[in-house]
Coordinates of C-alpha atoms and ligand atoms in Angstrom, one line a residue:
Chain A
X1 CA 46.2 -20.7 54.9
X2 CA 47.0 -23.6 52.5
X3 CA 50.7 -23.9 51.8
X4 CA 50.1 -23.7 48.1
X5 CA 48.3 -20.3 48.5
X6 CA 51.1 -19.1 50.8
X7 CA 53.7 -20.1 48.3
X8 CA 51.7 -18.4 45.4
X9 CA 51.6 -15.1 47.4
X10 CA 55.3 -15.3 48.2
X11 CA 56.1 -15.9 44.5
X12 CA 53.8 -13.0 43.5
X13 CA 55.8 -10.8 45.9
X14 CA 59.1 -11.9 44.3
X15 CA 57.7 -11.2 40.8
X16 CA 56.6 -7.7 42.0
X17 CA 60.2 -7.1 43.1
X18 CA 61.5 -8.3 39.8
X19 CA 59.0 -6.1 38.0
X20 CA 60.0 -3.0 39.9
X21 CA 63.7 -3.7 39.5
X22 CA 63.0 -4.1 35.8
X23 CA 61.2 -0.7 35.7
X24 CA 63.8 1.2 37.7
X25 CA 66.7 -0.3 35.9
X26 CA 65.3 0.9 32.6
X27 CA 65.7 4.5 33.7
X28 CA 68.8 3.9 35.9
X29 CA 67.7 4.8 39.4
X30 CA 64.6 5.4 41.6
X31 CA 62.9 4.9 44.9
X32 CA 64.1 1.4 45.5
X33 CA 63.8 1.1 49.3
X34 CA 60.2 2.2 49.8
X35 CA 59.0 0.2 46.7
X36 CA 60.6 -3.1 47.8
X37 CA 59.2 -2.7 51.3
X38 CA 55.5 -2.9 50.1
X39 CA 55.9 -5.7 47.7
X40 CA 54.5 -8.3 50.2
X41 CA 51.4 -6.3 51.1
X42 CA 50.8 -5.6 47.5
X43 CA 51.0 -9.3 46.7
X44 CA 48.4 -10.1 49.4
X45 CA 46.1 -7.2 48.3
X46 CA 46.0 -8.1 44.7
X47 CA 46.6 -11.8 45.0
X48 CA 43.9 -12.3 47.6
X49 CA 42.1 -9.5 49.3
X50 CA 41.0 -7.0 46.7
X51 CA 38.0 -7.4 44.4
X52 CA 39.1 -5.9 41.1
X53 CA 38.6 -6.4 37.4
X54 CA 41.9 -5.7 35.5
X55 CA 39.9 -5.7 32.2
X56 CA 37.6 -3.0 33.6
X57 CA 39.8 -0.7 35.8
X58 CA 37.0 1.9 36.2
X59 CA 34.4 -0.6 37.5
X60 CA 32.8 1.6 40.2
X61 CA 32.2 -1.3 42.7
X62 CA 35.8 -2.4 42.7
X63 CA 38.0 -2.2 45.9
X64 CA 40.2 0.8 45.6
X65 CA 43.9 1.2 46.5
X66 CA 45.3 4.5 47.5
X67 CA 49.2 4.5 47.6
X68 CA 49.7 7.7 49.5
X69 CA 53.5 7.2 49.5
X70 CA 53.3 7.8 45.7
X71 CA 57.0 7.5 45.2
X72 CA 56.5 3.7 45.5
X73 CA 54.8 3.8 42.1
X74 CA 57.1 1.2 40.4
X75 CA 56.0 -1.4 43.0
X76 CA 52.4 -0.7 42.1
X77 CA 53.1 -0.6 38.4
X78 CA 54.8 -4.0 38.6
X79 CA 51.8 -5.4 40.5
X80 CA 49.3 -4.0 38.0
X81 CA 51.4 -5.3 35.0
X82 CA 51.5 -8.8 36.5
X83 CA 47.7 -8.6 37.0
X84 CA 47.2 -7.7 33.3
X85 CA 46.2 -4.0 33.6
X86 CA 48.8 -3.2 30.9
X87 CA 51.6 -5.1 29.1
X88 CA 54.6 -6.0 31.2
X89 CA 56.9 -4.6 28.6
X90 CA 55.5 -1.2 29.4
X91 CA 57.3 -1.2 32.7
X92 CA 60.4 -0.2 30.7
X93 CA 58.8 3.1 29.9
X94 CA 59.0 4.3 33.5
X95 CA 59.7 8.1 33.6
X96 CA 60.3 8.3 29.9
X97 CA 58.8 11.4 28.2
X98 CA 55.1 10.7 27.4
X99 CA 54.9 7.5 29.6
X100 CA 51.8 6.2 31.3
X101 CA 54.1 5.3 34.3
X102 CA 55.4 8.4 36.0
X103 CA 57.6 8.1 39.1
X104 CA 54.6 9.1 41.4
X105 CA 51.2 7.5 41.1
X106 CA 48.8 9.3 38.7
X107 CA 45.2 8.3 38.2
X108 CA 44.9 10.1 34.9
X109 CA 47.8 8.2 33.4
X110 CA 47.9 4.6 34.6
X111 CA 45.2 2.0 34.2
X112 CA 44.5 0.7 37.7
X113 CA 45.8 3.6 39.7
X114 CA 42.9 5.0 41.6
X115 CA 44.2 8.2 43.2
X116 CA 47.0 10.6 42.3
X117 CA 49.6 11.0 45.0
X118 CA 53.2 12.2 45.3
X119 CA 52.8 15.1 47.7
X120 CA 53.1 13.0 50.9
X121 CA 50.0 13.0 53.2
X122 CA 47.5 13.8 50.5
X123 CA 46.5 10.3 49.8
X124 CA 45.1 9.9 53.3
X125 CA 42.4 12.5 53.0
X126 CA 41.5 11.3 49.5
X127 CA 41.1 7.8 50.8
X128 CA 38.8 9.0 53.5
X129 CA 36.7 10.9 51.0
X130 CA 36.6 7.9 48.7
X131 CA 35.5 5.6 51.5
X132 CA 32.8 8.1 52.6
X133 CA 31.6 8.5 49.0
X134 CA 31.5 4.8 48.4
X135 CA 29.4 4.3 51.5
X136 CA 27.0 7.2 50.7
X137 CA 26.6 5.6 47.2
X138 CA 25.6 2.4 48.9
X139 CA 28.6 0.4 47.6
X140 CA 29.8 -2.6 49.5
X141 CA 33.4 -2.2 48.4
X142 CA 36.5 -1.2 50.5
X143 CA 39.3 1.3 50.3
X144 CA 42.9 0.3 51.1
X145 CA 45.4 3.0 51.9
X146 CA 49.2 2.5 52.0
X147 CA 51.0 5.2 54.0
X148 CA 54.7 5.6 54.7
X149 CA 55.9 5.9 58.3
X150 CA 57.9 9.1 57.4
X151 CA 54.8 10.3 55.7
X152 CA 53.0 10.2 59.1
X153 CA 55.0 13.4 59.9
X154 CA 52.5 15.2 57.8
X155 CA 49.7 16.6 60.0
X156 CA 47.3 16.0 57.2
X157 CA 47.5 12.2 57.9
X158 CA 46.2 12.8 61.4
X159 CA 43.4 15.1 60.2
X160 CA 42.3 12.4 57.8
X161 CA 42.5 9.7 60.5
X162 CA 40.4 11.8 62.9
X163 CA 37.9 12.3 60.1
X164 CA 37.8 8.6 59.2
X165 CA 37.1 7.6 62.8
X166 CA 34.5 10.4 63.3
X167 CA 32.6 9.0 60.2
X168 CA 33.0 5.5 61.3
X169 CA 34.7 4.5 58.0
X170 CA 34.9 0.8 58.6
X171 CA 35.2 0.3 54.8
X172 CA 38.7 1.9 55.0
X173 CA 41.9 0.0 55.9
X174 CA 45.0 2.0 56.6
X175 CA 48.2 0.0 56.0
X176 CA 51.2 1.7 57.5
X177 CA 54.6 0.7 56.0
X178 CA 56.6 0.9 59.2
X179 CA 60.0 0.4 57.6
X180 CA 61.8 2.7 60.1
X181 CA 63.4 4.9 57.6
X182 CA 62.5 8.1 55.7
X183 CA 64.6 10.1 53.2
X184 CA 67.2 11.7 55.5
X185 CA 67.6 8.5 57.6
X186 CA 65.9 6.7 60.4
X187 CA 62.5 7.8 61.5
X188 CA 63.6 7.6 65.1
X189 CA 66.3 10.2 64.4
X190 CA 64.4 12.6 62.2
X191 CA 61.0 12.7 64.0
X192 CA 60.3 9.8 66.3
X193 CA 56.7 8.5 66.0
X194 CA 56.4 6.5 69.2
X195 CA 54.0 3.5 69.2
X196 CA 52.1 3.9 65.9
X197 CA 49.5 1.2 66.6
X198 CA 48.7 2.8 70.0
X199 CA 48.4 6.2 68.3
X200 CA 46.0 4.8 65.7
X201 CA 44.0 3.2 68.5
X202 CA 43.9 6.5 70.3
X203 CA 42.6 8.1 67.1
X204 CA 39.7 5.7 67.0
X205 CA 41.0 2.9 64.8
X206 CA 40.9 -0.8 65.2
X207 CA 44.6 -1.3 65.1
X208 CA 46.9 -4.3 64.9
X209 CA 50.6 -4.7 64.1
X210 CA 51.9 -7.6 62.0
X211 CA 55.2 -8.7 60.3
X212 CA 55.1 -6.8 57.0
X213 CA 57.2 -9.5 55.3
X214 CA 54.9 -12.4 56.3
X215 CA 52.2 -12.8 53.7
X216 CA 50.2 -15.1 55.9
X217 CA 50.1 -12.6 58.8
X218 CA 49.2 -9.8 56.4
X219 CA 46.4 -11.9 54.9
X220 CA 45.0 -12.6 58.4
X221 CA 45.1 -9.0 59.4
X222 CA 43.4 -8.0 56.1
X223 CA 40.7 -10.7 56.5
X224 CA 39.8 -9.1 59.9
X225 CA 39.0 -5.8 58.1
X226 CA 36.2 -7.4 56.2
X227 CA 33.9 -7.5 59.2
X228 CA 32.6 -4.0 59.1
X229 CA 31.7 -2.5 62.5
X230 CA 32.0 1.2 63.4
X231 CA 35.7 1.8 63.3
X232 CA 38.2 2.2 60.4
X233 CA 41.0 -0.3 60.5
X234 CA 44.8 0.2 60.8
X235 CA 47.4 -2.4 60.2
X236 CA 50.9 -1.5 61.1
X237 CA 53.3 -3.5 58.9
X238 CA 56.6 -4.1 60.8
X239 CA 58.7 -3.9 57.6
X240 CA 62.2 -3.4 56.3
X241 CA 63.1 -0.7 53.8
X242 CA 64.6 -2.5 50.8
X243 CA 63.1 -5.8 51.9
X244 CA 63.7 -8.8 49.7
X245 CA 67.1 -7.8 48.1
X246 CA 70.0 -8.2 50.5
X247 CA 72.1 -5.4 49.1
X248 CA 69.1 -2.9 49.2
X249 CA 68.3 -3.9 52.8
X250 CA 71.8 -3.5 53.9
X251 CA 72.4 -0.1 52.3
X252 CA 71.8 2.4 55.1
X253 CA 70.7 5.3 52.8
X254 CA 68.5 3.2 50.5
X255 CA 65.6 5.6 49.7
X256 CA 66.8 6.2 46.2
X257 CA 69.3 3.9 44.6
X258 CA 70.9 3.5 41.2
X259 CA 70.4 0.2 39.4
X260 CA 73.1 -0.2 36.7
X261 CA 73.4 -3.2 34.5
X262 CA 75.7 -5.1 36.8
X263 CA 73.5 -4.6 39.8
X264 CA 70.4 -5.4 37.7
X265 CA 71.9 -8.7 36.6
X266 CA 72.9 -9.6 40.2
X267 CA 69.5 -8.7 41.8
X268 CA 67.5 -10.4 39.2
X269 CA 69.7 -13.5 39.6
X270 CA 69.0 -13.5 43.4
X271 CA 65.3 -13.0 42.9
X272 CA 65.2 -15.8 40.3
X273 CA 67.0 -18.1 42.8
X274 CA 64.4 -17.2 45.5
X275 CA 61.6 -17.9 43.1
X276 CA 63.2 -21.3 42.1
X277 CA 63.6 -22.2 45.7
X278 CA 60.0 -21.5 46.3
X279 CA 58.5 -23.1 43.2
X280 CA 61.0 -25.9 42.9
Chain B
X1 CA 80.5 42.8 37.9
X2 CA 82.2 40.1 35.9
X3 CA 80.3 38.2 33.3
X4 CA 81.8 34.8 32.5
X5 CA 79.2 33.3 30.1
X6 CA 80.7 31.0 27.5
X7 CA 77.9 28.5 27.3
X8 CA 79.9 26.0 29.4
X9 CA 78.5 24.5 32.6
X10 CA 79.7 25.7 36.0
X11 CA 81.5 22.7 37.4
X12 CA 79.9 23.0 40.8
X13 CA 76.5 21.3 41.1
X14 CA 74.0 23.8 42.7
X15 CA 73.3 21.4 45.5
X16 CA 76.9 21.5 46.7
X17 CA 77.0 25.2 46.6
X18 CA 73.6 25.5 48.3
X19 CA 74.7 23.2 51.2
X20 CA 78.1 24.9 51.7
X21 CA 76.5 28.4 51.6
X22 CA 73.8 27.5 54.1
X23 CA 76.5 26.0 56.4
X24 CA 78.7 29.0 56.1
X25 CA 75.9 31.5 56.8
X26 CA 74.6 29.6 59.8
X27 CA 78.1 28.9 61.1
X28 CA 79.1 32.6 60.9
X29 CA 76.0 34.1 62.4
X30 CA 74.7 32.7 65.7
X31 CA 71.3 34.1 64.9
X32 CA 70.9 32.3 61.5
X33 CA 69.2 28.9 61.7
X34 CA 68.3 26.3 59.1
X35 CA 65.3 24.1 58.9
X36 CA 64.5 21.3 56.5
X37 CA 61.6 18.8 56.0
X38 CA 63.4 15.5 55.5
X39 CA 65.3 16.7 52.4
X40 CA 68.7 17.7 53.9
X41 CA 70.1 14.9 51.6
X42 CA 68.9 16.9 48.7
X43 CA 70.1 20.3 50.0
X44 CA 73.6 19.1 50.5
X45 CA 73.4 19.7 54.3
X46 CA 72.9 16.3 55.7
X47 CA 76.4 15.6 57.1
X48 CA 76.8 19.0 58.7
X49 CA 73.2 19.1 59.7
X50 CA 73.4 15.8 61.7
X51 CA 76.4 17.1 63.5
X52 CA 74.8 20.4 64.4
X53 CA 71.2 19.6 65.4
X54 CA 70.7 22.9 67.2
X55 CA 71.5 24.9 64.1
X56 CA 70.1 22.6 61.4
X57 CA 66.7 21.3 62.4
X58 CA 65.2 18.4 60.5
X59 CA 61.4 19.0 61.0
X60 CA 60.4 15.7 59.2
X61 CA 58.0 15.7 56.3
X62 CA 55.9 18.5 57.7
X63 CA 56.4 21.6 55.6
X64 CA 53.6 23.7 57.0
X65 CA 54.7 23.0 60.5
X66 CA 58.3 23.8 59.5
X67 CA 57.1 27.2 58.2
X68 CA 55.2 28.0 61.4
X69 CA 58.2 26.9 63.5
X70 CA 60.4 29.2 61.4
X71 CA 58.0 32.1 62.2
X72 CA 58.3 31.2 65.9
X73 CA 62.0 31.1 65.7
X74 CA 61.9 34.6 64.1
X75 CA 59.9 35.9 67.0
X76 CA 62.6 34.5 69.3
X77 CA 65.2 36.5 67.4
X78 CA 66.4 34.1 64.8
X79 CA 66.8 34.5 61.0
X80 CA 65.5 31.2 59.7
X81 CA 66.3 29.6 56.3
X82 CA 64.0 26.8 55.4
X83 CA 64.2 24.4 52.5
X84 CA 62.0 21.8 50.7
X85 CA 61.4 21.0 47.0
X86 CA 59.7 23.9 45.3
X87 CA 56.1 22.7 45.4
X88 CA 56.3 21.8 49.1
X89 CA 58.2 25.0 49.9
X90 CA 55.4 27.0 48.3
X91 CA 51.9 25.4 47.9
X92 CA 52.3 23.0 50.8
X93 CA 53.0 25.6 53.4
X94 CA 51.7 28.7 51.8
X95 CA 49.2 29.9 54.4
X96 CA 51.7 29.4 57.2
X97 CA 54.4 31.3 55.2
X98 CA 51.8 34.0 54.4
X99 CA 50.3 34.6 57.8
X100 CA 52.8 33.5 60.4
X101 CA 55.6 34.7 58.2
X102 CA 54.6 37.6 56.0
X103 CA 51.6 39.1 57.8
X104 CA 53.2 38.5 61.2
X105 CA 56.3 40.4 60.1
X106 CA 58.5 37.4 60.8
X107 CA 61.3 37.4 58.1
X108 CA 61.9 34.0 56.6
X109 CA 64.2 32.9 53.7
X110 CA 62.6 30.0 51.8
X111 CA 64.5 27.9 49.4
X112 CA 62.5 25.8 46.9
X113 CA 64.7 23.3 45.0
X114 CA 64.0 21.9 41.5
X115 CA 61.9 24.7 40.0
X116 CA 59.8 24.0 37.0
X117 CA 61.2 21.4 34.5
X118 CA 64.3 20.9 36.6
X119 CA 62.1 18.6 38.7
X120 CA 62.4 16.2 35.7
X121 CA 62.3 12.6 37.0
X122 CA 60.2 13.4 40.0
X123 CA 57.4 14.3 37.6
X124 CA 54.3 16.4 37.6
X125 CA 53.5 16.3 41.4
X126 CA 56.9 17.8 42.1
X127 CA 57.1 20.3 39.2
X128 CA 56.3 23.9 40.4
X129 CA 55.3 26.3 37.6
X130 CA 53.2 28.3 40.1
X131 CA 55.6 29.0 43.0
X132 CA 56.8 32.3 41.4
X133 CA 53.1 33.5 41.2
X134 CA 52.3 32.4 44.7
X135 CA 55.2 34.2 46.3
X136 CA 54.8 37.2 44.1
X137 CA 51.4 38.1 45.5
X138 CA 52.7 37.9 49.1
X139 CA 53.1 41.6 50.2
X140 CA 56.6 42.7 50.7
X141 CA 58.1 39.5 49.4
X142 CA 61.3 38.9 47.4
X143 CA 61.3 36.3 44.6
X144 CA 64.5 35.1 43.0
X145 CA 65.1 32.6 40.2
X146 CA 68.8 31.8 40.5
X147 CA 70.9 32.2 37.4
X148 CA 74.0 30.2 38.4
X149 CA 75.9 29.0 41.4
X150 CA 77.7 32.4 41.9
X151 CA 74.3 34.1 41.9
X152 CA 73.0 31.6 44.5
X153 CA 75.8 32.4 46.9
X154 CA 75.3 36.1 46.5
X155 CA 71.5 36.2 46.8
X156 CA 71.3 33.8 49.7
X157 CA 73.5 35.8 51.9
X158 CA 71.5 39.0 51.1
X159 CA 68.2 37.3 51.7
X160 CA 69.0 36.2 55.2
X161 CA 69.4 39.9 56.1
X162 CA 66.5 41.3 54.1
X163 CA 63.1 42.0 55.6
X164 CA 60.0 40.1 54.6
X165 CA 59.5 36.7 53.1
X166 CA 62.2 35.8 50.5
X167 CA 61.7 32.9 48.1
X168 CA 64.7 31.5 46.2
X169 CA 64.1 28.8 43.5
X170 CA 67.1 26.9 42.4
X171 CA 67.9 23.6 40.8
X172 CA 70.2 21.0 42.4
X173 CA 72.2 20.1 39.3
X174 CA 74.8 22.0 37.2
X175 CA 73.8 25.2 35.5
X176 CA 75.6 27.2 32.7
X177 CA 78.1 29.5 34.3
X178 CA 77.1 33.1 34.0
X179 CA 79.2 35.1 36.4
X180 CA 82.8 35.0 37.6
X181 CA 83.2 33.4 41.1
X182 CA 82.7 35.8 43.9
X183 CA 80.6 38.3 41.9
X184 CA 78.0 40.1 44.1
X185 CA 74.6 40.5 42.5
X186 CA 72.6 43.1 44.4
X187 CA 68.9 42.0 44.7
X188 CA 66.6 44.1 42.6
X189 CA 69.3 44.9 40.0
X190 CA 68.9 43.2 36.7
X191 CA 72.1 42.5 34.8
X192 CA 72.7 43.1 31.2
X193 CA 74.6 40.1 29.8
X194 CA 74.5 41.2 26.2
X195 CA 73.6 44.5 24.4
X196 CA 71.4 44.6 21.4
X197 CA 69.2 46.9 19.3
X198 CA 66.4 44.9 17.7
X199 CA 64.9 43.2 20.7
X200 CA 65.5 42.4 24.4
X201 CA 65.0 39.1 26.1
X202 CA 64.4 39.3 29.9
X203 CA 65.2 35.8 31.3
X204 CA 65.7 34.1 34.6
X205 CA 67.0 30.8 35.9
X206 CA 67.7 28.1 33.4
X207 CA 66.2 30.2 30.6
X208 CA 69.1 32.6 30.7
X209 CA 71.3 30.0 28.9
X210 CA 68.6 29.4 26.4
X211 CA 68.3 33.2 25.8
X212 CA 72.0 33.5 25.3
X213 CA 72.1 30.7 22.8
X214 CA 69.1 32.2 21.0
X215 CA 70.8 35.6 20.8
X216 CA 74.0 34.1 19.4
X217 CA 72.0 32.3 16.7
X218 CA 69.9 35.4 15.9
X219 CA 73.1 37.5 15.6
X220 CA 74.2 35.2 12.8
X221 CA 70.9 35.9 11.1
X222 CA 71.4 39.7 11.4
X223 CA 69.1 40.2 14.4
X224 CA 70.7 42.1 17.3
X225 CA 69.2 40.9 20.7
X226 CA 70.0 42.1 24.2
X227 CA 69.8 39.6 27.0
X228 CA 69.0 40.8 30.6
X229 CA 69.3 38.5 33.7
X230 CA 66.2 39.2 35.7
X231 CA 67.1 36.9 38.6
X232 CA 65.1 39.2 40.9
X233 CA 61.6 38.7 39.7
X234 CA 60.3 40.7 42.6
X235 CA 61.0 43.6 43.2
X236 CA 61.5 43.8 39.4
X237 CA 64.1 46.2 38.2
X238 CA 61.6 48.4 36.4
X239 CA 64.1 50.9 35.4
X240 CA 66.2 48.4 33.5
X241 CA 63.1 46.9 31.9
X242 CA 61.8 50.2 30.7
X243 CA 65.2 51.4 29.5
X244 CA 65.7 48.2 27.4
X245 CA 62.1 48.3 26.1
X246 CA 62.6 51.9 25.0
X247 CA 65.9 51.1 23.4
X248 CA 64.8 48.0 21.4
X249 CA 61.0 48.4 21.1
X250 CA 60.4 44.6 21.3
X251 CA 60.4 42.4 24.3
X252 CA 60.5 38.7 25.0
X253 CA 60.3 37.2 28.5
X254 CA 61.7 33.7 29.0
X255 CA 60.9 31.8 32.2
X256 CA 60.7 28.3 33.6
X257 CA 57.3 28.8 35.1
X258 CA 53.6 29.4 34.2
X259 CA 53.1 32.4 32.0
X260 CA 50.6 33.7 34.5
X261 CA 51.8 35.5 37.6
X262 CA 55.5 35.3 37.0
X263 CA 58.3 37.3 35.4
X264 CA 56.2 37.8 32.2
X265 CA 53.3 39.3 34.2
X266 CA 55.7 41.5 36.1
X267 CA 57.3 42.8 32.9
X268 CA 54.0 43.4 31.2
X269 CA 52.9 45.4 34.2
X270 CA 55.9 47.6 33.9
X271 CA 55.5 47.9 30.1
X272 CA 51.9 48.7 30.3
X273 CA 52.5 51.5 32.7
X274 CA 55.7 52.9 31.3
X275 CA 56.5 51.8 27.7
X276 CA 53.8 49.7 25.9
X277 CA 55.8 47.9 23.1
X278 CA 55.2 44.5 21.5
X279 CA 55.9 41.7 23.9
X280 CA 55.7 37.9 24.0
X281 CA 56.8 35.1 26.3
X282 CA 58.5 31.7 26.3
X283 CA 56.9 30.1 29.4
X284 CA 54.6 27.3 30.3
X285 CA 51.2 27.7 28.7
X286 CA 49.0 27.2 31.8
X287 CA 49.7 23.5 32.1
X288 CA 50.6 21.0 34.9
X289 CA 54.0 19.4 34.8
X290 CA 54.9 15.9 33.8
X291 CA 57.7 13.4 34.0
X292 CA 60.8 13.1 31.8
X293 CA 64.3 14.3 31.3
X294 CA 64.9 18.0 31.6
X295 CA 65.7 18.1 27.9
X296 CA 62.5 16.4 26.9
X297 CA 60.5 18.6 29.2
X298 CA 62.1 21.8 27.8
X299 CA 60.9 20.7 24.4
X300 CA 57.5 19.5 25.6
X301 CA 56.8 22.8 27.3
X302 CA 58.4 25.1 24.7
X303 CA 61.3 26.3 26.9
X304 CA 64.3 26.1 24.4
X305 CA 66.5 28.5 22.6
X306 CA 64.6 27.7 19.4
X307 CA 61.3 28.9 21.0
X308 CA 62.9 32.1 22.1
X309 CA 64.3 32.7 18.6
X310 CA 60.8 32.3 17.1
X311 CA 59.2 34.7 19.6
X312 CA 62.0 37.2 19.0
X313 CA 61.3 37.1 15.3
X314 CA 57.6 37.5 16.0
X315 CA 57.9 40.6 18.2
X316 CA 60.4 42.2 15.9
X317 CA 57.9 41.7 13.0
X318 CA 55.1 43.2 15.1
X319 CA 57.3 46.1 16.0
X320 CA 58.1 46.7 12.2
X321 CA 54.4 46.4 11.3
X322 CA 53.4 49.1 13.7
Ligands
TPP1 C1 54.9 16.7 50.9 C2 56.1 16.1 50.5 N1 57.3 16.5 51.1 C3 58.4 15.9 50.7 C4 58.5 14.9 49.8 C5 59.8 14.3 49.3 N2 59.9 12.9 49.8 C6 59.6 11.9 49.0 S1 59.7 10.4 49.7 C7 60.2 11.1 51.2 C8 60.4 10.2 52.3 C9 59.3 9.3 52.6 O1 59.4 8.5 53.7 P1 58.4 7.4 54.0 O2 57.0 7.9 54.0 O3 58.9 6.7 55.3 O4 58.5 6.4 52.8 P2 59.5 5.2 52.5 O5 60.6 5.3 53.5 O6 58.7 4.0 52.8 O7 59.9 5.3 51.1 C10 60.2 12.5 51.0 C11 60.6 13.4 52.1 C12 57.2 14.6 49.1 N3 57.2 13.7 48.2 N4 56.1 15.1 49.5

């Protein structure tokens, strides 16, 4: 990857973080940790990999994104706003009565959101159905599915994975946000998952594991999923909950965090500095 | 029975009371056991739970498995209490609760937090208006919409020792104080909070406070309204419902749930069979939930004192027109 492209993707990821901090600050608190941890993969998806038309969100041949960990909505909304799906200012309506940006992803409310999620596990089966439907319709597009590691506790995920493999859905790429934490604490303490990539492999996936904070590595892994074949793809993102903002990373219980004015100013300052360092 | 309603909030957030009560029950009875699905932080049990992993079992985000495991624990001689948010403690694990629990005669106490509009910022996906209906059609079940923290303590203790599947819906924030601390509220017995002659409001959960406010306002306008706490939605206190219906001749039901299949339906069944009088409801009009503050959502879905007032006036007019 060219250095300029790498820097552009990194800058996009920082801007996604700023956008989600903007949104969550406007309402005072929210799912900070799990939103921050997927900023890098969202940057690569929308900055490089996905074929979409922000001016025509319902274009049937687009690539689809299913964010099954629907509580990461603010990260997705930030990405969509930056891509021009709706005005950036609208991020400040997060969770307000009558908003188009509810805490959990809702396809009937937000331009650019393809599937309604929020009850963990349910995005996985919908993504499998969407991939199957696209293939039956003869479309050449792909479906990307972001799943939380805690979310993998839900048996439904594994039902969907078995289905995807049985139907050879190579137009489906499952991106697992392995950030090692869920709501009550560490995944290894609540319900250990073992080797996720090996499990996906055993379920019939083409599985790899990459550094979830490295846009270049994510891009390479996503590029691999373009080649078709007879297996669905899994990419385990070795990630950090709260990634990209030191205080969020270092807070043990960082699933939901308040963002008051003081914290907002501090975090935005840090992200601005990161951006300046990158863009010079 | 000591009623302490003044319109003020009970200082204890329900989450704290819930956590402390679960801990107490499980600590005092070696056969009681508590299970959660990655929401101990939200039930106020995380600290104690982590220290007592044999008594407080975090099942991870797997509600249907948790319900089945609870049924198995019941076979082994335990009295399980399970918790998740309302939608996941009802819809998400319903068949396991229904068959492995109810049909298999394995007694389980289910706690569903953030009922109806109290799910507020979590939005439509997390906002159960249907949990009451689902649990109401489970044979032999008990369905409770908690009126205040004191009610929570009392019903939770009773539920653990009551046969069948028991469903308790309760918010995590503060609620208006209704009862004096330590009051015991026998399951199945409605409580009259206020006497009245023109109409009666049967209310549950957060709607109790709205009903009391409506009654106070109506009193100033010369309308005398009784308010009855129907925290036990099933089995409904039919005797109390019919007695108040006879006395007032006009009924309003106020609930933080879908108008179909909940308290309104239960009251209408009782009235149709025992005392058909004009009735109306203040409930969600067959809609899905959405995101917003609880205050916004109460207005959006028509769950305020003002809506109760309007419905009381309407039923009283219908009674007089008869
Ligand atoms: C079916 C269901 N059960 C419980 C919840 C409540 N909940 C929301 S997020 C969360 C933890 C999610 O953990 P993980 O999937 O690892 O996401 P991340 O840590 O990346 O935010 C829980 C339990 C839910 N949304 N859906």
